């Protein structure tokens, strides 16, 4: 049980480590564990169409483009599609409320905003993109706000940085520095907005992006006490109960730190965690969160807590009456007991490498998902999707040696698939593991993008547990370090499959 509670606290720190690695490229990594509620009065339409064309391509230009919903729920949309011969593309994405999202081409992120029912069209200039220049031109719905918002973010995001005091600095000293740094960024935003005659909506989006990007830098703030940590997260500056903030994809990061602070400030929760009393911990957690002001943000916090606790197994669900929008609750928890679904098929037109102590071998397949299911047919599969640059991924793999030894000789395959990574770094790290697990490397960014889309990979590491027939048991199995919890899951999977 303690593993589940520890994961709740370590999850946000793992995200922070990944954010630090990626922030120079793009700090808005859509990797989080909470859900954003439906907005009251939303349209019956609950999806958007994202289409467009990549122009001025070269043979070396990426062949896949990805629309990323950036909803921090577990099933957040990530739609990767092959470009047609003329560079055109089109995809449809679940989108239940209005908020900002991203389009990923190569290593460049393009920011946009949409409302349910919108059709967003964007032309991407691959030549300008390769030079690091502004490269997107929107038309279709919300063209004006998206052209303004995308250009503003491309120009200003490097300024969304700050030199903040140590994370244990007393709040009375820390907060004035944070506010001063934010004012500096706001001045730059204001100057840009005036010189480019930005409209009010795009101005609001970029200003909120600035604020919550800075708060993300303060993610690990602890202050002089848990109460100071909580006071920082809920400071009036952040206006956390204003539902308009949910339109900005950086806001959930701030809510994640709020959740950590709320739980950390409650003495009873800390006591139950120490006693390893899972049921009392869950009940108290729901009680503490239900006492927060009624709002969509509270829905997010309750959901985030429930999602993490659910990973431990049976969970007493929160009271439906706690939710501002009961439809959100129904969407979220009606499928707690999910039926098994087939292992996804992943067509890859690229090299997939398999590690052996004697050397790396090429996997001869154009459908990697089917290949894995057939190769390990009859075995329970514990799938780890990771990246070589991801610190938490490497740490988890080293911790996995214990669980590997426990199931040595049993019908369990520990399969590790490395994406979006340097092959030399992958090879060196896997060699250091001394043969534990089955290791694959997808040697192409296009294929990596497709794999992440099919498996709904929002961040690294991502885990799946599959039965002997290649059907997914859960997309939230215990992690390798939680040996007792994972052993229980594996034993149950072996017993059921026999």
mmCIF file of C-alpha atoms in Angstrom, residues 40-231:
data_model
loop_
_atom_site.group_PDB
_atom_site.id
_atom_site.type_symbol
_atom_site.label_atom_id
_atom_site.label_comp_id
_atom_site.label_asym_id
_atom_site.label_seq_id
_atom_site.Cartn_x
_atom_site.Cartn_y
_atom_site.Cartn_z
ATOM 1 C CA UNK A 40 -20.968 23.766 -17.873
ATOM 2 C CA UNK A 41 -23.021 24.606 -20.909
ATOM 3 C CA UNK A 42 -20.564 23.033 -23.352
ATOM 4 C CA UNK A 43 -21.543 22.263 -26.917
ATOM 5 C CA UNK A 44 -23.001 18.870 -27.736
ATOM 6 C CA UNK A 45 -20.033 18.452 -30.084
ATOM 7 C CA UNK A 46 -17.084 17.025 -28.172
ATOM 8 C CA UNK A 47 -14.302 16.889 -30.756
ATOM 9 C CA UNK A 48 -12.221 19.046 -33.091
ATOM 10 C CA UNK A 49 -10.678 18.484 -36.517
ATOM 11 C CA UNK A 50 -7.021 19.429 -36.963
ATOM 12 C CA UNK A 51 -5.814 19.509 -40.551
ATOM 13 C CA UNK A 52 -3.287 21.323 -42.668
ATOM 14 C CA UNK A 53 -0.217 20.969 -44.825
ATOM 15 C CA UNK A 54 3.557 20.944 -44.362
ATOM 16 C CA UNK A 55 5.206 22.877 -47.193
ATOM 17 C CA UNK A 56 8.792 23.264 -48.427
ATOM 18 C CA UNK A 57 9.802 19.840 -47.147
ATOM 19 C CA UNK A 58 13.062 18.056 -47.889
ATOM 20 C CA UNK A 59 13.719 14.285 -47.941
ATOM 21 C CA UNK A 60 15.019 14.664 -44.380
ATOM 22 C CA UNK A 61 11.891 16.397 -43.078
ATOM 23 C CA UNK A 62 9.746 14.454 -40.582
ATOM 24 C CA UNK A 63 6.956 12.415 -42.177
ATOM 25 C CA UNK A 64 4.648 12.375 -39.137
ATOM 26 C CA UNK A 65 2.807 15.217 -37.426
ATOM 27 C CA UNK A 66 1.104 14.943 -34.026
ATOM 28 C CA UNK A 67 -1.825 16.842 -32.522
ATOM 29 C CA UNK A 68 -1.637 16.693 -28.714
ATOM 30 C CA UNK A 69 -4.795 17.466 -26.769
ATOM 31 C CA UNK A 70 -2.870 18.416 -23.611
ATOM 32 C CA UNK A 71 -5.680 17.395 -21.314
ATOM 33 C CA UNK A 72 -3.950 15.937 -18.277
ATOM 34 C CA UNK A 73 -6.285 12.959 -18.032
ATOM 35 C CA UNK A 74 -5.100 9.415 -18.454
ATOM 36 C CA UNK A 75 -6.668 9.004 -21.903
ATOM 37 C CA UNK A 76 -5.607 12.378 -23.248
ATOM 38 C CA UNK A 77 -5.647 12.534 -27.029
ATOM 39 C CA UNK A 78 -2.376 12.270 -28.906
ATOM 40 C CA UNK A 79 -3.031 11.806 -32.622
ATOM 41 C CA UNK A 80 0.002 11.113 -34.778
ATOM 42 C CA UNK A 81 -0.616 10.791 -38.535
ATOM 43 C CA UNK A 82 1.516 10.224 -41.605
ATOM 44 C CA UNK A 83 1.760 13.158 -43.993
ATOM 45 C CA UNK A 84 0.323 12.520 -47.446
ATOM 46 C CA UNK A 85 2.608 12.788 -50.475
ATOM 47 C CA UNK A 86 1.679 16.449 -50.881
ATOM 48 C CA UNK A 87 2.348 17.119 -47.176
ATOM 49 C CA UNK A 88 -1.307 17.342 -46.170
ATOM 50 C CA UNK A 89 -2.768 15.764 -43.026
ATOM 51 C CA UNK A 90 -6.049 15.528 -41.140
ATOM 52 C CA UNK A 91 -7.088 14.071 -37.801
ATOM 53 C CA UNK A 92 -10.012 14.235 -35.401
ATOM 54 C CA UNK A 93 -9.474 14.562 -31.672
ATOM 55 C CA UNK A 94 -11.700 14.270 -28.603
ATOM 56 C CA UNK A 95 -12.019 17.773 -27.162
ATOM 57 C CA UNK A 96 -14.788 18.251 -24.571
ATOM 58 C CA UNK A 97 -14.062 21.874 -23.596
ATOM 59 C CA UNK A 98 -12.122 24.893 -24.838
ATOM 60 C CA UNK A 99 -8.412 25.082 -24.036
ATOM 61 C CA UNK A 100 -4.983 25.438 -25.585
ATOM 62 C CA UNK A 101 -3.237 22.467 -27.192
ATOM 63 C CA UNK A 102 -0.146 21.764 -29.276
ATOM 64 C CA UNK A 103 0.845 20.450 -32.681
ATOM 65 C CA UNK A 104 4.207 18.686 -32.783
ATOM 66 C CA UNK A 105 6.252 18.489 -35.972
ATOM 67 C CA UNK A 106 9.791 17.199 -35.602
ATOM 68 C CA UNK A 107 11.023 18.776 -32.390
ATOM 69 C CA UNK A 108 8.950 21.940 -32.729
ATOM 70 C CA UNK A 109 5.716 22.603 -30.863
ATOM 71 C CA UNK A 110 3.066 24.924 -32.295
ATOM 72 C CA UNK A 111 0.557 26.324 -29.808
ATOM 73 C CA UNK A 112 -3.126 26.735 -30.630
ATOM 74 C CA UNK A 113 -6.513 27.147 -28.988
ATOM 75 C CA UNK A 114 -9.787 25.416 -29.847
ATOM 76 C CA UNK A 115 -13.364 24.979 -28.687
ATOM 77 C CA UNK A 116 -15.468 21.819 -29.176
ATOM 78 C CA UNK A 117 -16.660 21.557 -32.781
ATOM 79 C CA UNK A 118 -13.833 23.655 -34.241
ATOM 80 C CA UNK A 119 -11.986 22.848 -37.442
ATOM 81 C CA UNK A 120 -8.412 24.110 -37.130
ATOM 82 C CA UNK A 121 -6.220 24.386 -40.238
ATOM 83 C CA UNK A 122 -2.494 25.144 -40.106
ATOM 84 C CA UNK A 123 0.187 25.432 -42.759
ATOM 85 C CA UNK A 124 3.659 24.560 -41.453
ATOM 86 C CA UNK A 125 6.731 25.870 -43.262
ATOM 87 C CA UNK A 126 9.353 23.117 -42.871
ATOM 88 C CA UNK A 127 12.149 25.318 -44.251
ATOM 89 C CA UNK A 128 11.533 28.129 -41.754
ATOM 90 C CA UNK A 129 11.076 25.574 -38.991
ATOM 91 C CA UNK A 130 14.518 24.067 -39.688
ATOM 92 C CA UNK A 131 15.971 27.557 -39.151
ATOM 93 C CA UNK A 132 14.144 28.057 -35.877
ATOM 94 C CA UNK A 133 11.910 30.753 -37.343
ATOM 95 C CA UNK A 134 8.163 31.326 -36.950
ATOM 96 C CA UNK A 135 6.648 28.655 -39.155
ATOM 97 C CA UNK A 136 2.882 28.301 -38.694
ATOM 98 C CA UNK A 137 -0.007 30.038 -40.439
ATOM 99 C CA UNK A 138 -3.522 29.257 -39.215
ATOM 100 C CA UNK A 139 -6.816 29.500 -41.058
ATOM 101 C CA UNK A 140 -10.227 27.998 -40.390
ATOM 102 C CA UNK A 141 -11.814 28.464 -36.960
ATOM 103 C CA UNK A 142 -10.085 30.861 -34.538
ATOM 104 C CA UNK A 143 -7.444 31.741 -37.109
ATOM 105 C CA UNK A 144 -6.829 35.220 -35.702
ATOM 106 C CA UNK A 145 -6.342 34.208 -32.076
ATOM 107 C CA UNK A 146 -4.207 31.199 -33.067
ATOM 108 C CA UNK A 147 -1.897 33.195 -35.324
ATOM 109 C CA UNK A 148 -1.451 35.760 -32.544
ATOM 110 C CA UNK A 149 -1.083 33.188 -29.763
ATOM 111 C CA UNK A 150 1.288 30.904 -31.668
ATOM 112 C CA UNK A 151 3.534 33.765 -32.781
ATOM 113 C CA UNK A 152 3.566 35.302 -29.293
ATOM 114 C CA UNK A 153 4.557 32.040 -27.633
ATOM 115 C CA UNK A 154 7.284 31.381 -30.207
ATOM 116 C CA UNK A 155 8.689 34.862 -29.551
ATOM 117 C CA UNK A 156 8.254 35.054 -25.773
ATOM 118 C CA UNK A 157 8.522 31.579 -24.252
ATOM 119 C CA UNK A 158 12.271 31.853 -23.639
ATOM 120 C CA UNK A 159 11.459 34.766 -21.315
ATOM 121 C CA UNK A 160 9.217 32.563 -19.158
ATOM 122 C CA UNK A 161 12.104 31.935 -16.802
ATOM 123 C CA UNK A 162 13.163 33.266 -13.436
ATOM 124 C CA UNK A 163 15.874 33.129 -10.793
ATOM 125 C CA UNK A 164 14.010 32.065 -7.684
ATOM 126 C CA UNK A 165 15.296 31.584 -4.128
ATOM 127 C CA UNK A 166 15.977 28.182 -2.625
ATOM 128 C CA UNK A 167 12.891 25.942 -2.299
ATOM 129 C CA UNK A 168 13.054 26.072 1.509
ATOM 130 C CA UNK A 169 13.081 29.889 1.708
ATOM 131 C CA UNK A 170 10.417 31.328 4.024
ATOM 132 C CA UNK A 171 7.327 32.447 2.135
ATOM 133 C CA UNK A 172 7.581 36.071 3.274
ATOM 134 C CA UNK A 173 10.907 36.274 1.425
ATOM 135 C CA UNK A 174 10.091 33.933 -1.457
ATOM 136 C CA UNK A 175 6.784 35.395 -2.607
ATOM 137 C CA UNK A 176 8.013 38.980 -3.245
ATOM 138 C CA UNK A 177 10.793 37.606 -5.459
ATOM 139 C CA UNK A 178 8.359 35.430 -7.392
ATOM 140 C CA UNK A 179 5.972 38.351 -7.914
ATOM 141 C CA UNK A 180 8.815 40.591 -9.031
ATOM 142 C CA UNK A 181 9.961 38.028 -11.594
ATOM 143 C CA UNK A 182 6.422 37.644 -12.862
ATOM 144 C CA UNK A 183 6.064 41.405 -13.272
ATOM 145 C CA UNK A 184 9.197 41.445 -15.422
ATOM 146 C CA UNK A 185 7.687 38.815 -17.694
ATOM 147 C CA UNK A 186 4.343 40.626 -17.785
ATOM 148 C CA UNK A 187 6.105 43.800 -18.919
ATOM 149 C CA UNK A 188 7.653 41.904 -21.829
ATOM 150 C CA UNK A 189 4.279 40.393 -22.695
ATOM 151 C CA UNK A 190 2.631 43.828 -22.543
ATOM 152 C CA UNK A 191 5.284 45.382 -24.781
ATOM 153 C CA UNK A 192 4.955 42.575 -27.310
ATOM 154 C CA UNK A 193 1.146 42.762 -27.232
ATOM 155 C CA UNK A 194 1.186 46.500 -27.868
ATOM 156 C CA UNK A 195 3.717 46.361 -30.698
ATOM 157 C CA UNK A 196 1.843 43.516 -32.414
ATOM 158 C CA UNK A 197 -1.686 44.815 -31.704
ATOM 159 C CA UNK A 198 -2.688 41.539 -30.072
ATOM 160 C CA UNK A 199 -6.343 40.886 -29.386
ATOM 161 C CA UNK A 200 -7.657 40.419 -25.856
ATOM 162 C CA UNK A 201 -8.108 36.639 -26.072
ATOM 163 C CA UNK A 202 -4.599 35.870 -27.291
ATOM 164 C CA UNK A 203 -3.223 38.332 -24.759
ATOM 165 C CA UNK A 204 -5.047 36.532 -21.931
ATOM 166 C CA UNK A 205 -3.747 33.123 -23.055
ATOM 167 C CA UNK A 206 -0.118 34.213 -23.292
ATOM 168 C CA UNK A 207 -0.240 36.060 -19.976
ATOM 169 C CA UNK A 208 -1.637 33.002 -18.161
ATOM 170 C CA UNK A 209 0.917 30.788 -19.906
ATOM 171 C CA UNK A 210 3.627 33.060 -18.516
ATOM 172 C CA UNK A 211 2.286 32.926 -14.957
ATOM 173 C CA UNK A 212 1.874 29.154 -14.795
ATOM 174 C CA UNK A 213 5.172 28.547 -16.577
ATOM 175 C CA UNK A 214 6.847 30.472 -13.760
ATOM 176 C CA UNK A 215 4.850 28.622 -11.118
ATOM 177 C CA UNK A 216 6.072 25.403 -12.706
ATOM 178 C CA UNK A 217 9.619 26.552 -11.944
ATOM 179 C CA UNK A 218 8.508 26.761 -8.310
ATOM 180 C CA UNK A 219 6.984 23.277 -8.423
ATOM 181 C CA UNK A 220 9.296 21.971 -5.689
ATOM 182 C CA UNK A 221 8.778 24.903 -3.334
ATOM 183 C CA UNK A 222 8.442 23.675 0.274
ATOM 184 C CA UNK A 223 8.890 26.852 2.278
ATOM 185 C CA UNK A 224 9.665 26.741 5.972
ATOM 186 C CA UNK A 225 6.688 24.443 6.654
ATOM 187 C CA UNK A 226 3.930 22.485 4.872
ATOM 188 C CA UNK A 227 1.582 25.372 5.637
ATOM 189 C CA UNK A 228 3.843 27.794 3.754
ATOM 190 C CA UNK A 229 3.965 25.430 0.816
ATOM 191 C CA UNK A 230 0.167 25.383 0.756
ATOM 192 C CA UNK A 231 -0.049 29.161 1.171
#
